[in-house]
Short mmCIF file of C-alpha atoms in Angstrom, two decimals:
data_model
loop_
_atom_site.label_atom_id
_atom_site.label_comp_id
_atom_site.label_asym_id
_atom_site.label_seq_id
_atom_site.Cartn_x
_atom_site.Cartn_y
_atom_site.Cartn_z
CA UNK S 1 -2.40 11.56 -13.51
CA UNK S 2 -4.19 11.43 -10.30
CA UNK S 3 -1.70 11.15 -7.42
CA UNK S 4 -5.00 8.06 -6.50
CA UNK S 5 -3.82 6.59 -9.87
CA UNK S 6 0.03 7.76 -10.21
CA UNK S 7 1.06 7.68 -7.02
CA UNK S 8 0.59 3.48 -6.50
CA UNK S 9 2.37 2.95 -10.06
CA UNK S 10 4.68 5.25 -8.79
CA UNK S 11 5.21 2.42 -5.77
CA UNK S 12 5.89 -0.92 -5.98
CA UNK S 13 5.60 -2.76 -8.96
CA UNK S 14 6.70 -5.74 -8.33
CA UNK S 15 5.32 -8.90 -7.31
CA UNK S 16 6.60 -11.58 -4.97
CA UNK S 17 5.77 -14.32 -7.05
CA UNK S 18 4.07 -15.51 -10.76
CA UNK S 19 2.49 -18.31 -11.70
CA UNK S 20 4.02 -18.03 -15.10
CA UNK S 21 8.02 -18.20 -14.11
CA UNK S 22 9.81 -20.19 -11.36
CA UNK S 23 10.69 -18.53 -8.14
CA UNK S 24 13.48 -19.89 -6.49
CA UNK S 25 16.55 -20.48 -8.09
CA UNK S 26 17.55 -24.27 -8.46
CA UNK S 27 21.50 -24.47 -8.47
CA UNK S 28 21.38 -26.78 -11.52
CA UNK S 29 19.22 -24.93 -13.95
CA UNK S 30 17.17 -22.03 -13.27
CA UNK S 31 18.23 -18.95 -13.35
CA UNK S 32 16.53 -15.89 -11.14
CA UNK S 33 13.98 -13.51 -10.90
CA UNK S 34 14.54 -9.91 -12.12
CA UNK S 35 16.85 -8.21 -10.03
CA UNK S 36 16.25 -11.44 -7.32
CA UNK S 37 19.26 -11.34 -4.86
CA UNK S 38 19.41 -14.99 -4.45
CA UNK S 39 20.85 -16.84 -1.56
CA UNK S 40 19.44 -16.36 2.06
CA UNK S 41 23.11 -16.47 3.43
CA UNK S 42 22.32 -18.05 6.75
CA UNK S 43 25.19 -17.82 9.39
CA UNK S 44 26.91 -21.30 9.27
CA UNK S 45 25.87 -22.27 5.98
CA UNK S 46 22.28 -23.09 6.40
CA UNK S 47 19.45 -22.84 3.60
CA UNK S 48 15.79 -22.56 3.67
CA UNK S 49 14.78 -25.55 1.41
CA UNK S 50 11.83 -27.65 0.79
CA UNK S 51 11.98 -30.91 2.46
CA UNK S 52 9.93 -34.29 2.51
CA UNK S 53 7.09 -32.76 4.69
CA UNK S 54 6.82 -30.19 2.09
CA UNK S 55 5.67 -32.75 -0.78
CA UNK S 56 3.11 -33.81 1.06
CA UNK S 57 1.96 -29.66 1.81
CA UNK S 58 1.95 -29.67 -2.14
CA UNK S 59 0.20 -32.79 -2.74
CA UNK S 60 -3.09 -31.39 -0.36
CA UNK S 61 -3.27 -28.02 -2.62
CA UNK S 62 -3.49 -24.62 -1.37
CA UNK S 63 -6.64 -25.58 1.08
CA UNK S 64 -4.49 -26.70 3.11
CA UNK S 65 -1.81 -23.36 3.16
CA UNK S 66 -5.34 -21.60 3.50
CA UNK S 67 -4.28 -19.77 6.65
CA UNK S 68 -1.04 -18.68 5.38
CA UNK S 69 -2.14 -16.97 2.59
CA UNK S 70 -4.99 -14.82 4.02
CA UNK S 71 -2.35 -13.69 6.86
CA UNK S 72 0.41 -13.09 3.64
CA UNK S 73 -3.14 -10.94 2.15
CA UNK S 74 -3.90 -9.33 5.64
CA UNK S 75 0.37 -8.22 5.64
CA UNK S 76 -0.22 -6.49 2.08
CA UNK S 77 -2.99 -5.14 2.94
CA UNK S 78 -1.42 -3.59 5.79
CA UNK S 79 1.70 -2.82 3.33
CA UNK S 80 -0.81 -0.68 1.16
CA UNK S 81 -2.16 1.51 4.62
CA UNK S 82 1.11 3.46 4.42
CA UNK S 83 1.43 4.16 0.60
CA UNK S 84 -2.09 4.99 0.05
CA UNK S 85 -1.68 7.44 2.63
CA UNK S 86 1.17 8.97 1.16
CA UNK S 87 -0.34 9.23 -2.02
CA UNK S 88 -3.20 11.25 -0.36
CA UNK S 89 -1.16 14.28 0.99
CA UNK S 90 -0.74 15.59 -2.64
CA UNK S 91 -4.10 16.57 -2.86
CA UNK S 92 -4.17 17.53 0.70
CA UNK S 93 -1.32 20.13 0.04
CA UNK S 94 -2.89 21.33 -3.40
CA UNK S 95 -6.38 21.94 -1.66
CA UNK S 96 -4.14 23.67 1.07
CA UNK S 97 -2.53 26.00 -1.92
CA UNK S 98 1.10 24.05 -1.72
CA UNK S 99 3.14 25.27 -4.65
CA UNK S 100 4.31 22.39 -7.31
CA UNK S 101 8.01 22.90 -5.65
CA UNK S 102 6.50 21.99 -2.21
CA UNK S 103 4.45 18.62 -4.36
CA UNK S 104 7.96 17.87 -6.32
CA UNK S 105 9.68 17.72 -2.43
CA UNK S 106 7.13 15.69 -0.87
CA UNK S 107 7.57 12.90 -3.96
CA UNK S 108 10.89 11.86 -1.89
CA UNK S 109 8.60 10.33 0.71
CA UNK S 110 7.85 7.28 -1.92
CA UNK S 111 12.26 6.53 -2.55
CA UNK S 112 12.30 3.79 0.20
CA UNK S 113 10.79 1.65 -2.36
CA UNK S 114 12.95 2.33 -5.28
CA UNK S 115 15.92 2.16 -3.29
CA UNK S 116 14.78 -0.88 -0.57
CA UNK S 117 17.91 -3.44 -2.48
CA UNK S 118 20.69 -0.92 -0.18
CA UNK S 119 19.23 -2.57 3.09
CA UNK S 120 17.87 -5.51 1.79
CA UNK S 121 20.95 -7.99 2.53
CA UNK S 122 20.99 -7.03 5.60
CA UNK S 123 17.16 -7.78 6.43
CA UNK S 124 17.96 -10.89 5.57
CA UNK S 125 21.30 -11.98 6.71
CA UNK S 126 20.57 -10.30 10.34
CA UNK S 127 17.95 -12.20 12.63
CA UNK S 128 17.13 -13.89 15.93
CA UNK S 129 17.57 -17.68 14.97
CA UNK S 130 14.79 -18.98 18.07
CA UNK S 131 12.74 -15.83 17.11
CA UNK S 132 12.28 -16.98 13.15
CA UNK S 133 14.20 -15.15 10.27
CA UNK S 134 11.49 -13.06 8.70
CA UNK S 135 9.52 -12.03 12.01
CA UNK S 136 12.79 -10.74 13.68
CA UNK S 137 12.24 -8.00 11.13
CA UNK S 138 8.65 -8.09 10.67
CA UNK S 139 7.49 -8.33 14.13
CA UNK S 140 9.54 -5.18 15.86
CA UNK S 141 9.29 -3.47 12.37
CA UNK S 142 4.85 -3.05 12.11
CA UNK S 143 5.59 -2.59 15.99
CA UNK S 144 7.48 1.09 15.15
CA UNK S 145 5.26 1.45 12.23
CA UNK S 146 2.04 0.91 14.86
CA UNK S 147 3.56 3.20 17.25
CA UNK S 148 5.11 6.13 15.22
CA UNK S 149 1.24 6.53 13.14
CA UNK S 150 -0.29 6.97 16.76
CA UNK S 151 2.61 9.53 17.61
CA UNK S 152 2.24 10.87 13.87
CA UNK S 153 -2.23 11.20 14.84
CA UNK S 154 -1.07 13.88 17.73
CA UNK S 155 1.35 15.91 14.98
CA UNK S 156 0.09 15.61 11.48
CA UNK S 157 -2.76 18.51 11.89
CA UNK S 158 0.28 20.96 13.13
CA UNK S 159 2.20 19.57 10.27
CA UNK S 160 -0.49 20.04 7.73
CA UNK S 161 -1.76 23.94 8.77
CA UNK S 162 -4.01 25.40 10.85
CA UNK S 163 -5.57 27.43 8.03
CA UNK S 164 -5.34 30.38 9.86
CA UNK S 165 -2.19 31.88 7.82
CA UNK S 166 0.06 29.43 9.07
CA UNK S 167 0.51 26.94 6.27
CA UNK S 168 2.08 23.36 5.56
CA UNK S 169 5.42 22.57 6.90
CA UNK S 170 6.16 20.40 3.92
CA UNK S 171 9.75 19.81 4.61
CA UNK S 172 8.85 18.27 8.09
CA UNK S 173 5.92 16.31 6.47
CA UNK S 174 8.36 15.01 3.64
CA UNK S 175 10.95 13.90 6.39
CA UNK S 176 8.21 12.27 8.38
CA UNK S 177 6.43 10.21 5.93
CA UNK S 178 9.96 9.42 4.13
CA UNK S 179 10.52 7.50 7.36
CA UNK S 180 6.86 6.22 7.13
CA UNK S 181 7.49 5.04 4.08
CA UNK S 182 11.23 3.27 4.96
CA UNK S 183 9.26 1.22 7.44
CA UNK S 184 6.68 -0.36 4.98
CA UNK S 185 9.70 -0.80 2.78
CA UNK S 186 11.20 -2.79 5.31
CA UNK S 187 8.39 -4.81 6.28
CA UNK S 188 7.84 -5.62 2.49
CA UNK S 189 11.50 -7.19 2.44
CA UNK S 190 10.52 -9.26 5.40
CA UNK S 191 7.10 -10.33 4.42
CA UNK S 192 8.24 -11.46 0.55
CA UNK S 193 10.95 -13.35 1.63
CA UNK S 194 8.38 -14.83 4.06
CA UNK S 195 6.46 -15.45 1.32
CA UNK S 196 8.74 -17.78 -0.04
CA UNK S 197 9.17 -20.41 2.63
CA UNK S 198 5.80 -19.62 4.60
CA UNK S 199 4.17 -20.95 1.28
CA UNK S 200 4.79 -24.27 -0.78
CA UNK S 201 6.60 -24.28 -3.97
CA UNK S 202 3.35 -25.24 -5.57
CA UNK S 203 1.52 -22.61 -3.82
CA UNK S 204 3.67 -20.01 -3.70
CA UNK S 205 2.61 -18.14 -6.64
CA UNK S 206 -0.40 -17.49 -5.06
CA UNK S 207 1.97 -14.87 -2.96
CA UNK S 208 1.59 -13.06 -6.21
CA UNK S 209 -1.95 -12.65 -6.30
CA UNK S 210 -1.82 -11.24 -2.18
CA UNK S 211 0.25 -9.03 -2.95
CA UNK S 212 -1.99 -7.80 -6.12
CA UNK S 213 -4.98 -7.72 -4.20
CA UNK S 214 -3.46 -7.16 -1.00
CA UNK S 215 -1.39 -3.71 -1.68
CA UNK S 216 -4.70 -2.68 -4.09
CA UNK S 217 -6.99 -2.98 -1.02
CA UNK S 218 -4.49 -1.10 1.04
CA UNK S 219 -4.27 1.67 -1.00
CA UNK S 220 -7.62 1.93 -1.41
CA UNK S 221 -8.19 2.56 2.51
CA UNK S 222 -5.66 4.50 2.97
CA UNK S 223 -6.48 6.87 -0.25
CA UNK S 224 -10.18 6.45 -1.64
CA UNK S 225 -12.06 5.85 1.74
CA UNK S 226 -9.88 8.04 3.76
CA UNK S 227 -10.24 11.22 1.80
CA UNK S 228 -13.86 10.88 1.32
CA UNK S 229 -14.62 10.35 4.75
CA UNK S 230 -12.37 13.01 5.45
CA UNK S 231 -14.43 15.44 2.60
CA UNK S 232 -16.74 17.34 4.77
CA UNK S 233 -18.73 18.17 1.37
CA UNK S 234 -18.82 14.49 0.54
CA UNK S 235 -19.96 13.14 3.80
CA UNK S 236 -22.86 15.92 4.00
CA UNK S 237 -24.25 15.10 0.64
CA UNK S 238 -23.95 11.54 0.99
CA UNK S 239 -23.75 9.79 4.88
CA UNK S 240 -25.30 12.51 6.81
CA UNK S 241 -28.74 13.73 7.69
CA UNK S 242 -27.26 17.43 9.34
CA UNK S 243 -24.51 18.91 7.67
CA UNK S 244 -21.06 19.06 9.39
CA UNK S 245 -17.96 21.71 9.01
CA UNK S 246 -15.92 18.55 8.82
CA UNK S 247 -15.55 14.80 7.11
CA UNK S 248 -16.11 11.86 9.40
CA UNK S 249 -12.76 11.14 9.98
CA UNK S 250 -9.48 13.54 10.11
CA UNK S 251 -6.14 12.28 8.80
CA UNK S 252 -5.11 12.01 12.51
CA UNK S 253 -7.99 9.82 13.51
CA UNK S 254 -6.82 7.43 10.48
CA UNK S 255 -3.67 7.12 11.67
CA UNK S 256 -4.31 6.62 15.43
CA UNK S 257 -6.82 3.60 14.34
CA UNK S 258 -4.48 1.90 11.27
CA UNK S 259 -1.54 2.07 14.50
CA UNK S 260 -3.73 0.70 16.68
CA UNK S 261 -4.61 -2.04 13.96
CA UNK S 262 -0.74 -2.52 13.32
CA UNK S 263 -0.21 -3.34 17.09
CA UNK S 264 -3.34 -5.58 17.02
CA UNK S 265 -2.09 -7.20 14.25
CA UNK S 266 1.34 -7.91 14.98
CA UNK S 267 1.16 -8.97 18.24
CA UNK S 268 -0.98 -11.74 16.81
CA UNK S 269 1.24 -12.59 14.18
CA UNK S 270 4.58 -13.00 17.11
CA UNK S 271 2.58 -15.09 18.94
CA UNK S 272 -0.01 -17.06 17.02
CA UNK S 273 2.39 -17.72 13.70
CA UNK S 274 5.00 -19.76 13.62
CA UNK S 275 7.85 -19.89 10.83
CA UNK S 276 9.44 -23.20 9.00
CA UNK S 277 12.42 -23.97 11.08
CA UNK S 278 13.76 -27.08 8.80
CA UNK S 279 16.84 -26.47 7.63
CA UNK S 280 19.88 -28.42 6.88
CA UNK S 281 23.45 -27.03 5.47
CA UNK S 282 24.80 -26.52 2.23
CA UNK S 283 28.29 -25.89 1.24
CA UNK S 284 27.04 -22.85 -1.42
CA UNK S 285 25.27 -20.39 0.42
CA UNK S 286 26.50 -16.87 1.24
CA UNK S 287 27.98 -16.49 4.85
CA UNK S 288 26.98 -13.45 5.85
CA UNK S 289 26.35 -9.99 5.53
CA UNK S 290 29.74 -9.14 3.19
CA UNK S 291 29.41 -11.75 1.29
CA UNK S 292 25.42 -10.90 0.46
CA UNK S 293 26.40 -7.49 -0.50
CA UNK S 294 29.26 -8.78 -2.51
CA UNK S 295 26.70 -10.85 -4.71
CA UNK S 296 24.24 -7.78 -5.04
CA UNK S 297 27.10 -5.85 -6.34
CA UNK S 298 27.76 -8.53 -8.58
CA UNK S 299 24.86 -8.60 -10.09
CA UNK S 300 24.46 -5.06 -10.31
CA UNK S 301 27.74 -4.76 -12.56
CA UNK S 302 26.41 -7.34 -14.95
CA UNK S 303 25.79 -5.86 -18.55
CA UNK S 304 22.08 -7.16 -18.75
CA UNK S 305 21.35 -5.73 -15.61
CA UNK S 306 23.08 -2.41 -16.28
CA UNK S 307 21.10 -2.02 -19.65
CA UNK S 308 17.64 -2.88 -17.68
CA UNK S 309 18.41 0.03 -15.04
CA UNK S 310 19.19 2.50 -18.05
CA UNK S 311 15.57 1.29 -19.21
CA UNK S 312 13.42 1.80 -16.11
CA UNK S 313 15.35 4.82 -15.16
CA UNK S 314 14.37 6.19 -18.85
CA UNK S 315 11.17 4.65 -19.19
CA UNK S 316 8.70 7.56 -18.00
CA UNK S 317 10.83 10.89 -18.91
CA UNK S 318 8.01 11.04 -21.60
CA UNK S 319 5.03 11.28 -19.33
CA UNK S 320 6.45 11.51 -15.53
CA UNK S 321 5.49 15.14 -15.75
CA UNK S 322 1.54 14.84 -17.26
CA UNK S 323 1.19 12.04 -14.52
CA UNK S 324 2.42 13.78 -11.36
CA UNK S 325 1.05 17.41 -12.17
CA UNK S 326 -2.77 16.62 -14.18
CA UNK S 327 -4.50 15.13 -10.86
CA UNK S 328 -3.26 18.50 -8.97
CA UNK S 329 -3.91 21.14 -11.85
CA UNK S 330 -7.81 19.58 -11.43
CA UNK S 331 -8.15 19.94 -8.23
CA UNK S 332 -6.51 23.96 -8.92
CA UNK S 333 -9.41 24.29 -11.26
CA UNK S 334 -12.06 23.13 -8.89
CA UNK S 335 -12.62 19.50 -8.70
CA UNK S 336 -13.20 18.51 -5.56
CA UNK S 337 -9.94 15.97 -4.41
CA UNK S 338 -12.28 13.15 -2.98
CA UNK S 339 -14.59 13.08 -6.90
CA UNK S 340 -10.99 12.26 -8.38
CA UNK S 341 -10.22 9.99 -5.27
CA UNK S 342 -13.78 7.91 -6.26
CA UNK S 343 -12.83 7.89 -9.67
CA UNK S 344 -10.42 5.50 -9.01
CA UNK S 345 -12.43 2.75 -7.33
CA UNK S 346 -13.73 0.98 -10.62
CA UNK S 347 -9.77 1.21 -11.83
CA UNK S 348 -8.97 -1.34 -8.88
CA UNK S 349 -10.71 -4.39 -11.14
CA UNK S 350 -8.68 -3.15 -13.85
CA UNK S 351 -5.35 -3.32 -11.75
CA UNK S 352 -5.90 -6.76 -10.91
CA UNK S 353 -7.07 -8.16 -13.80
CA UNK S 354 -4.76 -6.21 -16.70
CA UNK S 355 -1.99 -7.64 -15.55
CA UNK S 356 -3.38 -11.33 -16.15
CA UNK S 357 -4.70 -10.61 -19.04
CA UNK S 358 -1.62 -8.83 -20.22
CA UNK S 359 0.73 -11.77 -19.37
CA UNK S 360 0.04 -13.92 -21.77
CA UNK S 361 1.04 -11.61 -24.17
CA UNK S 362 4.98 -10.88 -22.19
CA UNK S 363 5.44 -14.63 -22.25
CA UNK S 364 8.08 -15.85 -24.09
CA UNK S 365 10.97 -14.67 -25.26
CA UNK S 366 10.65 -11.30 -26.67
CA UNK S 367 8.02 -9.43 -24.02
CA UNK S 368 8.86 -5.96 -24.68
CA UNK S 369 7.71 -6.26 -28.02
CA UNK S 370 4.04 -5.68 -25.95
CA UNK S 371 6.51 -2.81 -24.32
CA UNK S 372 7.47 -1.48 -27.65
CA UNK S 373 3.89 -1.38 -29.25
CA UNK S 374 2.09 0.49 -25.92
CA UNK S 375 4.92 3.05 -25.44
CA UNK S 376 3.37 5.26 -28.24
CA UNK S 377 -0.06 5.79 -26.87
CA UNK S 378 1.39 6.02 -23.42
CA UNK S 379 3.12 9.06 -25.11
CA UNK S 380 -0.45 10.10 -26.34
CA UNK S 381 -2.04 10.02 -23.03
CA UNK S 382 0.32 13.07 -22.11
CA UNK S 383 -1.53 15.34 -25.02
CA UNK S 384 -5.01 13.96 -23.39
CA UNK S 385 -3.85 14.76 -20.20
CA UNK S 386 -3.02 18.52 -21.04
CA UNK S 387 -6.19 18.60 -23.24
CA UNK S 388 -8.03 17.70 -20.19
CA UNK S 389 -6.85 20.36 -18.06
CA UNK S 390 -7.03 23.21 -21.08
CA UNK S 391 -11.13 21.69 -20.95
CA UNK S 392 -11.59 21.52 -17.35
CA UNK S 393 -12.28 25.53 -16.59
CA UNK S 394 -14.60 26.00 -20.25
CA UNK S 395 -16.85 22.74 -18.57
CA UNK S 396 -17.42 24.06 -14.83
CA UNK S 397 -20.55 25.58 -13.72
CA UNK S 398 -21.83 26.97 -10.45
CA UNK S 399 -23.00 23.09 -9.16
CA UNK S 400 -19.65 21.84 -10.50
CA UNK S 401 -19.18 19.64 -13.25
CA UNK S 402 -21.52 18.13 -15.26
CA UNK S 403 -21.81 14.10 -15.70
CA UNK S 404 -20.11 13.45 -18.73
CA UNK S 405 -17.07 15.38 -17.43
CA UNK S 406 -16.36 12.79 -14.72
CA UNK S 407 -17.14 10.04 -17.72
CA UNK S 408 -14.41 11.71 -19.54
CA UNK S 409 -12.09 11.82 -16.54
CA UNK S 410 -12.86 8.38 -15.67
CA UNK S 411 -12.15 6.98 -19.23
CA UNK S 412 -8.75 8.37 -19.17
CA UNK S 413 -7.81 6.85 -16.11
CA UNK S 414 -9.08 3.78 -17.85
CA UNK S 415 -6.61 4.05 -20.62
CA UNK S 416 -4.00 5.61 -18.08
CA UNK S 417 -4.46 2.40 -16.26
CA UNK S 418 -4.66 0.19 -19.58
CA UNK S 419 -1.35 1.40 -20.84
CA UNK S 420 0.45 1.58 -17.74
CA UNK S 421 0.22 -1.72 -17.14
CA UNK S 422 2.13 -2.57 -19.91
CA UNK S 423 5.44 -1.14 -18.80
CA UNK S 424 6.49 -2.45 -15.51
CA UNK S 425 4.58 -6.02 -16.96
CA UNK S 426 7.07 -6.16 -19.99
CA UNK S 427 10.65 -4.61 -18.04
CA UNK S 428 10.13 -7.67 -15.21
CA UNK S 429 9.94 -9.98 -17.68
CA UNK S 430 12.30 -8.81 -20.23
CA UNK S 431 15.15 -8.56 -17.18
CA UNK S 432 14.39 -12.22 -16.32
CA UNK S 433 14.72 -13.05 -19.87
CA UNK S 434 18.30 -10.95 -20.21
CA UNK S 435 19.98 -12.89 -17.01
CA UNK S 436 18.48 -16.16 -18.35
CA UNK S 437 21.22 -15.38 -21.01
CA UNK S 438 23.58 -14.03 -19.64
CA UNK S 439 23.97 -17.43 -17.25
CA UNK S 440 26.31 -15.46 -14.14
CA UNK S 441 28.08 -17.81 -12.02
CA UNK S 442 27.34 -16.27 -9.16
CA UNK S 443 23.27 -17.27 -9.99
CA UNK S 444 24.32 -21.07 -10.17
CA UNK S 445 25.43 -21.44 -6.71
CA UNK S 446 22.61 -19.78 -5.12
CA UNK S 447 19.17 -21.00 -3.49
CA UNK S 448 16.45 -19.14 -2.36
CA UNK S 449 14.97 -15.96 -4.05
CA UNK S 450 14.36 -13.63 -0.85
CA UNK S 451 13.36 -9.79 -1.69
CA UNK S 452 13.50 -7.72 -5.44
CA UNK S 453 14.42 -4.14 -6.45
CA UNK S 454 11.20 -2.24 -7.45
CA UNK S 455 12.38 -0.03 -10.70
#
């Protein structure tokens, strides 16, 4: 579909907490998220736990964690800046004539996410004890992130063409916002495994719902608003009075004011927040950076695990290619990149509520049977999506396309959206259910549930 729609599912899926399952891993019964690497493996045995102060956090509700969770909501949404923006060079490159071989490279720049577990452990086993264990990443991590988007503002019109017969240097733009892109990886480790101890155990699903809200809003800056303000056509017809050769904004005024925004932002954050410093030993916990890897590998080789990865890694061979190429063969036919970009505004209700309506329905213990039922007319949405393009060119006219063309458009997404939910919904759930069984050792010694692999 849409890179506005596919690129984001393409992203992170996962979600730092539910209010359905339990989060942390208790050493005497639980057993862990999907793909959770559990155990915070502080250097001489300490834990982040819950203690007395924190029952009476829970017993005041989530007023009284109000200020954590807007600045957990503020970090998503600053989380989303970077893959929103991402997701809009697509359709910058197609508009610029970028052949699908030059699209196919750039979709390394979204990896970081897929692949964040490699450099996980050591986010979290590596810190500055007086400086608090998720900031020491966060803090110096937004810092580069600020700093490198204002450096990227002074490049990223070089990068992108000066339309003058010198085109898009797409291997420098992939290796640029491939970086971009490892940096909000790493600053989602830090902030969900911030999530878990900033908030109560009570509260701490409502991490969940930041992050779903959070990363949506995000997105939708950095994709939606920025390339209609950055549509000179768009802004003429619809914010200004004399018409302009240009959009409001340029991708290189975006980035100089969402780095500026990142420095604002985190220097706040280092010296206004402060994190949970109770902690008191166990005899269980991992001691280090060897020993954290040795449990992710663990876990890796376990069979329920293995047969999960074959299942997300096989999940969208059906309709990877009608996603990734329909969005760009529109704009090839002549829709204009910021129309599709709009279309996907009413979708962001739809991505926050689906997925609690849809929950309901993966609880228990068979979820992907929801899986099983929605993977045919996800398969079906591939034919609509070619049918779509095969209609586009027989529907144009000189003033563009006519109303119930966009209605069309916009009711696939709707089902795009519908059905897509289903997927990453169902395999989260059905992997918790699978090492629920399979009862590891290794999962019964360990505490907290710090940072997950997005499939």
């Amino acid at each position: 579909m849409s890179p506005a729609i596919a690129a984001k599912e393409g992203g992170r899926q996962r979600r730092a907490g539910s209010h359905h399952h339990h989060h942390c891993l208790d050493v005497r019964s639980e057993a862990p998220p999907s793909l959770a690497l559990c155990g915070d493996g502080l250097p001489g045995g300490e834990a982040e736990v819950l203690l007395p102060s924190e029952l009476e956090r829970r017993a005041r509700g989530y007023r009284a964690e109000l200020g954590s969770i807007l600045l957990l909501l503020v970090l998503y949404v600053l989380q989303g800046i970077p893959l929103g923006l991402a997701g809009s060079v697509p359709l910058i490159l197609q508009s610029k004539s970028a052949s699908y071989t030059d699209q196919a490279f750039f979709s390394f720049v979204f990896w970081p996410f897929s692949f964040k577990l490699l450099w996980a452990p050591l986010v979290d086993a590596v810190y500055l004890r007086g400086f608090g264990r998720r900031k020491s990443w966060l803090v110096p991590t937004q810092y580069v992130l600020g700093l490198f988007m204002i450096y990227m503002s002074t490049q990223v019109d070089v990068l992108l063409g000066d339309g003058e017969g010198r085109g898009p240097d797409v291997v420098a733009l992939t290796v640029t916002f491939f970086f971009f892109e490892f940096l909000a990886a790493t600053q989602d480790i830090a902030v969900d495994g911030w999530a878990l101890t900033m908030l109560s155990r009570e509260n701490v699903g409502y991490a969940s719902t930041c992050n779903s809200v959070g990363q949506t809003a995000g997105y939708f800056l950095g994709n939606v608003l920025f390339l209609a303000l950055e549509s000179s056509s768009f802004c003429n017809k619809y914010l200004r009075f004399q018409p302009q050769p240009r959009g409001i904004v340029t991708l290189s005024d975006f980035l100089f004011f969402w780095g500026a925004v990142f420095l604002i932002t985190t220097t706040l954050v280092a010296l206004l927040k402060k994190e949970t410093k109770e902690l008191i030993p166990t005899k269980e916990e991992t001691k280090g950076i060897t020993d954290t890897y040795r449990l992710l590998f663990s876990i890796i080789k376990m069979p329920a695990v293995l047969t999960f990865c074959l299942l997300i890694l096989t999940a969208k061979v059906g309709f990877s290619a009608a996603d990734a190429v329909t969005g760009l063969k529109l704009v090839e036919e002549g829709v204009p990149k910021e129309h599709l970009a709009l279309l996907a505004v009413p979708m962001v209700p739809l991505q926050i509520i689906l997925p609690l309506i849809i929950s309901k329905y993966t609880a228990g213990p068979q979820p992907l049977n929801t899986f099983y039922k929605a993977m045919p007319f996800r398969l079906l949405l591939g034919l609509e999506f070619a049918f779509l393009v095969w209609w586009t060119p027989k529907v144009k006219h000189e003033g563009g396309f006519p109303v119930y063309y966009y209605v069309v458009v916009l009711l696939s997404y709707a089902l795009h959206q519908m059905f897509g939910v289903f997927c990453p919904q169902t395999q989260k759930l059905k992997s918790m259910v699978e090492l629920e069984k399979s009862q590891h050792s290794e999962f019964q010694r360990h505490g907290d549930c710090a940072y997950y692999a997005d499939p």
